[in-house]
Amino acid sequence: MSTDAAGLGRGRAVAFALPALVLIGTFLIFPAIWTIYLGLTDYRLTGAAAADPRLVGAGNYATALGDERFRDSVWLTAQFVLGSAIIGQAGLGFALAWIMRDRRGPVRRVVEALVLLSWILPGSVVAFLWIALLDRDGGTLNALLGTPGAAWLLDHPMLSIIVFNTWRGTAFSMMLYSAALENVPPSHLETARLAGASALQQLRDVVLPRIKGHVLTNVLLTSLWTFNDFTPFLITAGGPEGRSEILPVYVYNVALRDGRLGFGAAVSLLILAINLVFALAYLRLLRDRREVPG
Amino acid sequence: GEEGITLTITANAISGGKNAAGAEWIKQWVIPRFEAAQKAAGHEVRVLFQPNGVGDEQYKTKVALDLKSRTGADVIDLDGIWVGEFAQAGYLKPLTELGGTAVETWEGWKQIPQAVQGLGIFEGKKYGLPQGTDGRVLYYNRELFGRAGLPEPWQPRSWQEILDAGAALKRLPGVTPIQINAGTAMGEATTMQGALPLLAGTGTEIYTGGRWAGSSQAVKDVLEFYRQIYSGGLGDPKLQQEAKGRDKSFAEFADGRIGILAEGDYFWRSVIDPKTGVAPMAERDRVVGYARIPARRPGAGVRGQDFVSLSGGAVRVLNPFSKHPRQAWELLSFMHSAEAVKAELAGAARVTSRSDVNAEVLAADPMLRFVSEEILPITVYRPGLAVYPQVSAALQEATADIVSGRPVQEAAAAYRAKVEGLVGGSGNVAD
Amino acid sequence: MNLVGHVLGRIASAVLLAVVAAFFALPMLWLASAPFDAHPSITVSLPEFTLDNFRAILDNPYALGSIGNSIIQAGGAAALVVVLAALAAYALSRVRVPGRDALLYVLLLMSSVVTGTAAMVPIFELASRLDLVDTHLGVVLTVSGGLLPAAIFILKDFMDATPTSYEESARVFGASPLQILRHIVVPTVRPGLATIAVWAVANVWGGFLLQYILLRDPGKSPGSVVLYTLYTEGGQPDLSLISTFSLLYSLPVVLMYLFVSSRYGFRFHGGIKR
Amino acid sequence: MISVHGLTKVFPGGVRALDSLDLDIGEGEFFALLGPSGCGKTTLLRSIAGLETPTSGRIGIGGTDVTALAPGRRDVAMVFQDYALFPHMDVAANIAYPLRIKKTPRARREARAAEVADRLSLTGLLGRRPGQLSGGQQQRVALARAIACRPRVFLFDEPLSNLDARLRLEARTFLKRLQDELGVTTVFVTHDQGEALALAHRIAVMDAGRIAQIGTPAEIFHRPATTFVASFIGSTPMNLLPGTVGDGVLHVAGAALPAPGDLPEGEPIVYGVRPEYTDLSATRREDGFPGEVAVLENLGTASLVTLQGPDHLVQAVVGEGHEPAVGTAAWAVPRRGRALVYHDGRLAGQA
Amino acid sequence: MISVHGLTKVFPGGVRALDSLDLDIGEGEFFALLGPSGCGKTTLLRSIAGLETPTSGRIGIGGTDVTALAPGRRDVAMVFQDYALFPHMDVAANIAYPLRIKKTPRARREARAAEVADRLSLTGLLGRRPGQLSGGQQQRVALARAIACRPRVFLFDEPLSNLDARLRLEARTFLKRLQDELGVTTVFVTHDQGEALALAHRIAVMDAGRIAQIGTPAEIFHRPATTFVASFIGSTPMNLLPGTVGDGVLHVAGAALPAPGDLPEGEPIVYGVRPEYTDLSATRREDGFPGEVAVLENLGTASLVTLQGPDHLVQAVVGEGHEPAVGTAAWAVPRRGRALVYHDGRLAGQA
Ligand SMILES: Nc1ncnc2c1ncn2[C@@H]1O[C@H](COP(=O)(O)OP(=O)(O)OP(=O)(O)O)[C@@H](O)[C@H]1O
Ligand SMILES: Nc1ncnc2c1ncn2[C@@H]1O[C@H](COP(=O)(O)OP(=O)(O)OP(=O)(O)O)[C@@H](O)[C@H]1O
Ligand SMILES: [Mg+2]
Ligand SMILES: [Mg+2]
């Protein structure tokens, strides 16, 4: 007999989780460990190093950390994550959830449908849509703004992909925050209103403390996904001159275009490490929250 | 023994998409005829075609992964530039090791000029059969030349004459005088149509005698030429940065908005062809002129030439892990027979690897005859080594630097530093 | 509530929503106009109306079939992910296993890296040793491995939020754990399962590189791979084909969205709670 | 102090929660709103607070029309059913929150919070978070927060319903004393009639968005104006039995009872008598409702007896030691002058 | 029928929810578990159901030891406080669920569900979802589901606490009748003493994981064994005043009262008397507690008067029409024989 609600018990719980764990183990952990090994070699897809890769130890890591392009790429990725995941997706997603929290009817349905469509349309299609939108000559945006010839993707590549990714991923945050806001007791908001609190004061004093957990989940997942999002490659290909070469694009260029798989694997692990730092920072914040019993 | 053999061909071609004609040729012509011929000879052979329709890098990756795991098609299409790195990785073996004596005695060798055979040769061994080759020229718009008061036909003899023509064209409103590919967005097109022909025009090759060109005067001269174009208002720097810049340059040329464009003969055949081109020019034959790419100064080119060019091309190789290498060779050589090559062209004109076919099919197209007769003798091929793509990328980055206004000296130094890193130290870099 | 302020607030939020709707709709306009345009360009314009593009795409030997393949692969992966993630999330939500949360985080982090380019060689070699190259199953299994951690992570939040008294009640009546899962838990978290299914489909639907590398027979290629073949020899996009195919190729996910949102509604729980 | 005129609230879905409601509440009054779930009590309270925009009608507080005023500017304080304490703030910060919003200097508001906390015996808890408090303590913190900003009006929405039965009784007495001392006008929503009777100066019984009766607890208890109010008030439900008038006598559930004057002959009426005013007789009585003892419920100092008649149920309260045995026959006899007769649902006389 | 021996439950966090508890419940008994929040009532009920694994001790049902048996095999039915109706099944499916698990053929279980629904007047609701039912209806569906599988034991965890005050009273009578008719052994958890008194054959009052007293409602009400039970039972809280014994007389809050025999001299005692057994006198009385009338609460047929003494509060219930004015002086006189004297927290005598 067991103490959990469904009477699963450890044994059956393991049996329930096992199929997923086996699949994850085979198609995730195993390749991951292999990738770690590759990261220690000078393995290439072709050439002499493909036939006979040499162990280079931490050499790839040293090379990456010493590579200006890698460091630039880290910095661009930080901008990308901060701009599109944290400010863009989480910010806009929250704003939408907040505005629509007590709205019903067609307006909400249309806005939600559009936001969700941007999320579920296939990446390759979406890339075309944005290239068409931002094109220098025939782009719809230039036609609309009356700025023919404005080369958005060239003059503001980061801004373009940040706006793009905001467009692309806001749906997830919007849904999550909509659910979160339903958990904020209306009586708390109303207590603040009765005390005369402004909308901003209500957000600060009532809403944010309440949905901190959701904010953390959201920021964690969206930054993780944004960190590893390859779709911007389809729009700017990392250009011009690497000015939008975020880490996934960097890895793609290194591993696929240049065929340096060992080095690419090492960089992937560095990305993992950076992600880990992010996650730990979030969890740290979370632990701070947990010291406050709710 | 040979009952029920299956052979597979793969290529980056697919019906209804990329290189559709090539795919159709394999499916409609090669497979039925080869199967019939084998049947006639008493062999039961089935041939399958595995089409692809993706970017070159992805195709290359897939083929490499297949070969790495000792699987894959028996006859494989490859870019000639990949032969070296594939061979080094053990993904390819010399044809003679696979096809046996039949290889040596194949009738086709006699028809393929030695220079063109080089496409499939690595370290002196033949790994593949070249499918065809091409050459780079300067295209110019005769109408614009006329309006700018420039002579015509036009054949510049030095870089300066190109710049002069550009200066004249600059006076026409809405016209970009010169488009020489630069920057990383253009990818290999920058190296093929820009940096390497120019480098050849200074008498240097990117890789000679086991060493890679560094920040030599030659490289600086090339970069200086770029600088003169892009900071002198003769080229459109934006075009060099867009992801789809090359396509756009095609469209602009077809539109009469570019004066001079360095491109391969592919541009003539497939881009501005009045009927089948992607950016068709109805008056191509009347409006578009072409000229050889001059050396920096007369006589300053490689081998002391006045004019230079660069060539590339695809090859077909045998899979070293094929279960039926001899039959695969039969299939491969069948695909390179004069009859097959002619069928592949399907009436179109293109510079093939076979002289006998060229003589026949190029008769009607003066431009391609020009390439075959005037350009191929002076052309240069790229080194088929694994690091070449990265050196090429470094070169592209150097041109990108110039386009975005960085001084020649700095761009050259940065390029040299990168190359040293790539090729394993300064010992492998010239100057 | 202050009446004037109320009205002003309503107007402001309506304007903002309109701007947001326009922002999200703008890029999609092209998809609505180009497929019907006899000469599509990248500019959105009133189309010179024609259905020829559709005829042309139907002539493509792989186009329609590829959408079927996408449905098989995305549907298969979504089904697998939903079933396995639901089982695992339920177990993890209900039984305290030491290190459970740390494990989930580590898997989540790994999943993002392993779906990247660098792990291509290991994944390909693995698939080729398991004889999964050029099979739908290979694609389904490899993408599922990458999607499962996040799916478990999100679904666990749903499971945590359902009251345990339902399960206890069923248990007192003698229901087995599997019966409880089938009769009680699955129906109550159905919106969550639907959301995860849509998320999984959307993720697989657009995936290109992995699918391309794992498949040989173009008759098995999904739409994302076929979309890339719609280029001309020179690597130029064939806009009439691409726009039309994009529309057809997007249609199933749009229909799925409409179905799911009308049937279950998109609903998220969430928030890392313990 | 509070005057409500023609207040109507129709929710977007079409629910008419308040239906042209009029109400006047005096200065310093402790006023209870009583009624079944969904009758509009909360809506009325929230409209007074300004949290709902009325569809039509006017609301005045202290002589000024506040209908269009924002809630924060009406000078009212509200205590919600769930207390709405902010979980991330400690007790002191919770109490001082309204003052913080009003930009009272920190020292002043801390002093004030301490003073209020002292009055409600919360001093030892100032540093705790709401999650670390018992239900009764949470309720007092919510009260303290409402008191801290010294509003003109208190609005309480079922502040006791989350407490357990024992605590509820204590909190009731506490609340009553506090209001007596502070003398602040208080509107108090409840669906527990015992609470309303015990606490209020006056009670409004609501039904479907309208007011069924307003009066002092005694008026409401002893002379409920309608059968609805009658059925609602009382710690045990009033017996309400259908009958007819004939020859000046009421014929109700097998009993013949004296009728009050001026009832039309032959009309159907409803006869109401509280179990507390119903005596049990073990012998047959003309003026008693016959039945068999079906259920016995212990009320502590008394017992509630349920008689099952041929087609009616009657309840009576009997004192300690007088409980009949279950299954025996008995007659329930209404005490003289304590019964109420309703005609057309409205009070028609006392008998 | 149910026997619990030495039952101890320590939760992983270290909370000792049950502390070596013994209990025997007879066949067909309606047994109430009463106690303040957190005393372990739910834990005991869940242990009987098998939803908690006891740390030590044994549980028997109908003579067999079920301590290690899975909940589904104990033949008990439980109604949860939140009813736990499955939201995605209609009423019929909910009621039939236990039979579906027991693999009863579809036709049989539908018939049985309809029969049970009829008995609980749910027939018209069979096609509805729980979300479309009122609280009272939901409660009846939960009962019907429990009844449908004809278990040996019913376990109810505060089944009335989610109903509003009015419904609760009706449901109480309904539940009592139902149990009388079915005669199934029933264990009923509540923290409302009124409910326990009204419904149960016997009551166990729990305190901190132990049983403070077991007895019939009358025993518990009239002779609470400890001050804890005394303070917990009664619809108005019992007056419990500290005092001392001296010269055979009790000195309590300014009054001198006769002491019961055998109390040690000079010891501190607690004097308990219910407000219902306390009379008010407007004139000074030696045996009365002096005070000033501080609060008046209307109880309907009576009023509760709170007297504020120099350092004590005393409450008394006065009949209609006898309410004193607030602020006047009065003396609260315990009725003879109704007062209880506690020494060391345990009942020491009656006075
Ligand atoms: N925001 C809303 N939208 C639509 N209908 C509502 C809303 N709020 C309340 N109602 C409806 O208005 C009516 C009155 O609701 P109200 O909350 O005032 O009742 P109440 O008397 O407070 O009931 P309870 O005792 O259950 O709290 C109900 O029928 C309710 O369903
Ligand atoms: N799963 C658990 N883990 C740890 N402690 C628990 C758990 N369940 C209950 N407790 C603790 O055990 C004690 C008894 O809890 P129980 O739920 O039995 O009380 P109760 O008498 O039913 O109270 P209430 O009237 O509030 O329902 C409480 O202190 C409670 O905090
Ligand atoms: Mg309410
Ligand atoms: Mg409990």
mmCIF file of N, CA and C in Angstrom, chain B residues 234-271:
data_model
loop_
_atom_site.group_PDB
_atom_site.id
_atom_site.type_symbol
_atom_site.label_atom_id
_atom_site.label_comp_id
_atom_site.label_asym_id
_atom_site.label_seq_id
_atom_site.Cartn_x
_atom_site.Cartn_y
_atom_site.Cartn_z
ATOM 1 N N LEU B 234 30.586 52.463 -56.909
ATOM 2 C CA LEU B 234 30.414 51.738 -58.159
ATOM 3 C C LEU B 234 29.606 50.457 -57.953
ATOM 4 N N GLY B 235 29.508 50.030 -56.699
ATOM 5 C CA GLY B 235 28.731 48.827 -56.418
ATOM 6 C C GLY B 235 27.709 49.125 -55.329
ATOM 7 N N ASP B 236 26.789 48.210 -55.126
ATOM 8 C CA ASP B 236 25.757 48.409 -54.106
ATOM 9 C C ASP B 236 26.096 47.544 -52.893
ATOM 10 N N PRO B 237 26.649 48.156 -51.835
ATOM 11 C CA PRO B 237 27.096 47.354 -50.686
ATOM 12 C C PRO B 237 25.951 46.550 -50.063
ATOM 13 N N LYS B 238 24.759 47.097 -50.055
ATOM 14 C CA LYS B 238 23.619 46.413 -49.419
ATOM 15 C C LYS B 238 23.378 45.052 -50.056
ATOM 16 N N LEU B 239 23.492 45.040 -51.381
ATOM 17 C CA LEU B 239 23.242 43.817 -52.125
ATOM 18 C C LEU B 239 24.160 42.693 -51.639
ATOM 19 N N GLN B 240 25.335 43.083 -51.158
ATOM 20 C CA GLN B 240 26.317 42.072 -50.750
ATOM 21 C C GLN B 240 25.993 41.502 -49.374
ATOM 22 N N GLN B 241 25.062 42.115 -48.703
ATOM 23 C CA GLN B 241 24.805 41.690 -47.327
ATOM 24 C C GLN B 241 23.511 40.922 -47.187
ATOM 25 N N GLU B 242 22.640 41.086 -48.147
ATOM 26 C CA GLU B 242 21.348 40.404 -48.047
ATOM 27 C C GLU B 242 21.502 38.911 -48.226
ATOM 28 N N ALA B 243 20.661 38.175 -47.496
ATOM 29 C CA ALA B 243 20.729 36.718 -47.614
ATOM 30 C C ALA B 243 20.418 36.279 -49.038
ATOM 31 N N LYS B 244 19.520 36.971 -49.683
ATOM 32 C CA LYS B 244 19.155 36.596 -51.044
ATOM 33 C C LYS B 244 19.736 37.582 -52.056
ATOM 34 N N GLY B 245 20.887 38.145 -51.720
ATOM 35 C CA GLY B 245 21.463 39.201 -52.554
ATOM 36 C C GLY B 245 21.796 38.754 -53.963
ATOM 37 N N ARG B 246 22.249 37.506 -54.078
ATOM 38 C CA ARG B 246 22.676 37.074 -55.398
ATOM 39 C C ARG B 246 21.469 36.983 -56.333
ATOM 40 N N ASP B 247 20.391 36.406 -55.811
ATOM 41 C CA ASP B 247 19.176 36.318 -56.621
ATOM 42 C C ASP B 247 18.720 37.700 -57.039
ATOM 43 N N LYS B 248 18.877 38.599 -56.098
ATOM 44 C CA LYS B 248 18.426 39.947 -56.376
ATOM 45 C C LYS B 248 19.308 40.597 -57.444
ATOM 46 N N SER B 249 20.602 40.295 -57.396
ATOM 47 C CA SER B 249 21.482 40.877 -58.406
ATOM 48 C C SER B 249 21.100 40.358 -59.796
ATOM 49 N N PHE B 250 20.683 39.092 -59.855
ATOM 50 C CA PHE B 250 20.223 38.545 -61.134
ATOM 51 C C PHE B 250 19.042 39.350 -61.647
ATOM 52 N N ALA B 251 18.076 39.529 -60.725
ATOM 53 C CA ALA B 251 16.854 40.212 -61.123
ATOM 54 C C ALA B 251 17.177 41.630 -61.592
ATOM 55 N N GLU B 252 18.111 42.291 -60.884
ATOM 56 C CA GLU B 252 18.424 43.671 -61.247
ATOM 57 C C GLU B 252 19.140 43.748 -62.586
ATOM 58 N N PHE B 253 20.011 42.762 -62.832
ATOM 59 C CA PHE B 253 20.698 42.782 -64.120
ATOM 60 C C PHE B 253 19.678 42.601 -65.242
ATOM 61 N N ALA B 254 18.774 41.628 -65.014
ATOM 62 C CA ALA B 254 17.773 41.357 -66.041
ATOM 63 C C ALA B 254 16.905 42.581 -66.272
ATOM 64 N N ASP B 255 16.773 43.356 -65.243
ATOM 65 C CA ASP B 255 15.945 44.554 -65.285
ATOM 66 C C ASP B 255 16.673 45.737 -65.907
ATOM 67 N N GLY B 256 17.930 45.525 -66.246
ATOM 68 C CA GLY B 256 18.716 46.630 -66.805
ATOM 69 C C GLY B 256 19.160 47.619 -65.752
ATOM 70 N N ARG B 257 19.355 47.154 -64.541
ATOM 71 C CA ARG B 257 19.780 48.084 -63.517
ATOM 72 C C ARG B 257 21.199 47.833 -63.037
ATOM 73 N N ILE B 258 21.877 46.851 -63.661
ATOM 74 C CA ILE B 258 23.294 46.624 -63.352
ATOM 75 C C ILE B 258 24.067 46.684 -64.653
ATOM 76 N N GLY B 259 25.181 47.381 -64.604
ATOM 77 C CA GLY B 259 25.957 47.554 -65.824
ATOM 78 C C GLY B 259 26.844 46.365 -66.115
ATOM 79 N N ILE B 260 27.687 46.007 -65.156
ATOM 80 C CA ILE B 260 28.663 44.937 -65.354
ATOM 81 C C ILE B 260 28.493 43.918 -64.248
ATOM 82 N N LEU B 261 28.479 42.644 -64.620
ATOM 83 C CA LEU B 261 28.266 41.594 -63.628
ATOM 84 C C LEU B 261 29.211 40.445 -63.916
ATOM 85 N N ALA B 262 29.969 40.034 -62.896
ATOM 86 C CA ALA B 262 30.840 38.867 -63.057
ATOM 87 C C ALA B 262 30.048 37.628 -62.673
ATOM 88 N N GLU B 263 29.894 36.707 -63.615
ATOM 89 C CA GLU B 263 29.137 35.488 -63.330
ATOM 90 C C GLU B 263 29.643 34.358 -64.208
ATOM 91 N N GLY B 264 29.176 33.145 -63.903
ATOM 92 C CA GLY B 264 29.531 31.998 -64.727
ATOM 93 C C GLY B 264 28.584 31.868 -65.907
ATOM 94 N N ASP B 265 28.847 30.877 -66.766
ATOM 95 C CA ASP B 265 27.990 30.719 -67.932
ATOM 96 C C ASP B 265 26.590 30.243 -67.547
ATOM 97 N N TYR B 266 26.501 29.741 -66.315
ATOM 98 C CA TYR B 266 25.206 29.340 -65.788
ATOM 99 C C TYR B 266 24.231 30.509 -65.856
ATOM 100 N N PHE B 267 24.751 31.700 -65.612
ATOM 101 C CA PHE B 267 23.915 32.897 -65.628
ATOM 102 C C PHE B 267 23.258 33.072 -66.995
ATOM 103 N N TRP B 268 24.054 32.834 -68.012
ATOM 104 C CA TRP B 268 23.554 32.957 -69.387
ATOM 105 C C TRP B 268 22.503 31.890 -69.698
ATOM 106 N N ARG B 269 22.812 30.672 -69.285
ATOM 107 C CA ARG B 269 21.949 29.548 -69.633
ATOM 108 C C ARG B 269 20.651 29.527 -68.844
ATOM 109 N N SER B 270 20.780 29.733 -67.540
ATOM 110 C CA SER B 270 19.630 29.424 -66.676
ATOM 111 C C SER B 270 18.943 30.640 -66.077
ATOM 112 N N VAL B 271 19.692 31.743 -65.980
ATOM 113 C CA VAL B 271 19.085 32.893 -65.321
ATOM 114 C C VAL B 271 18.399 33.806 -66.309
#
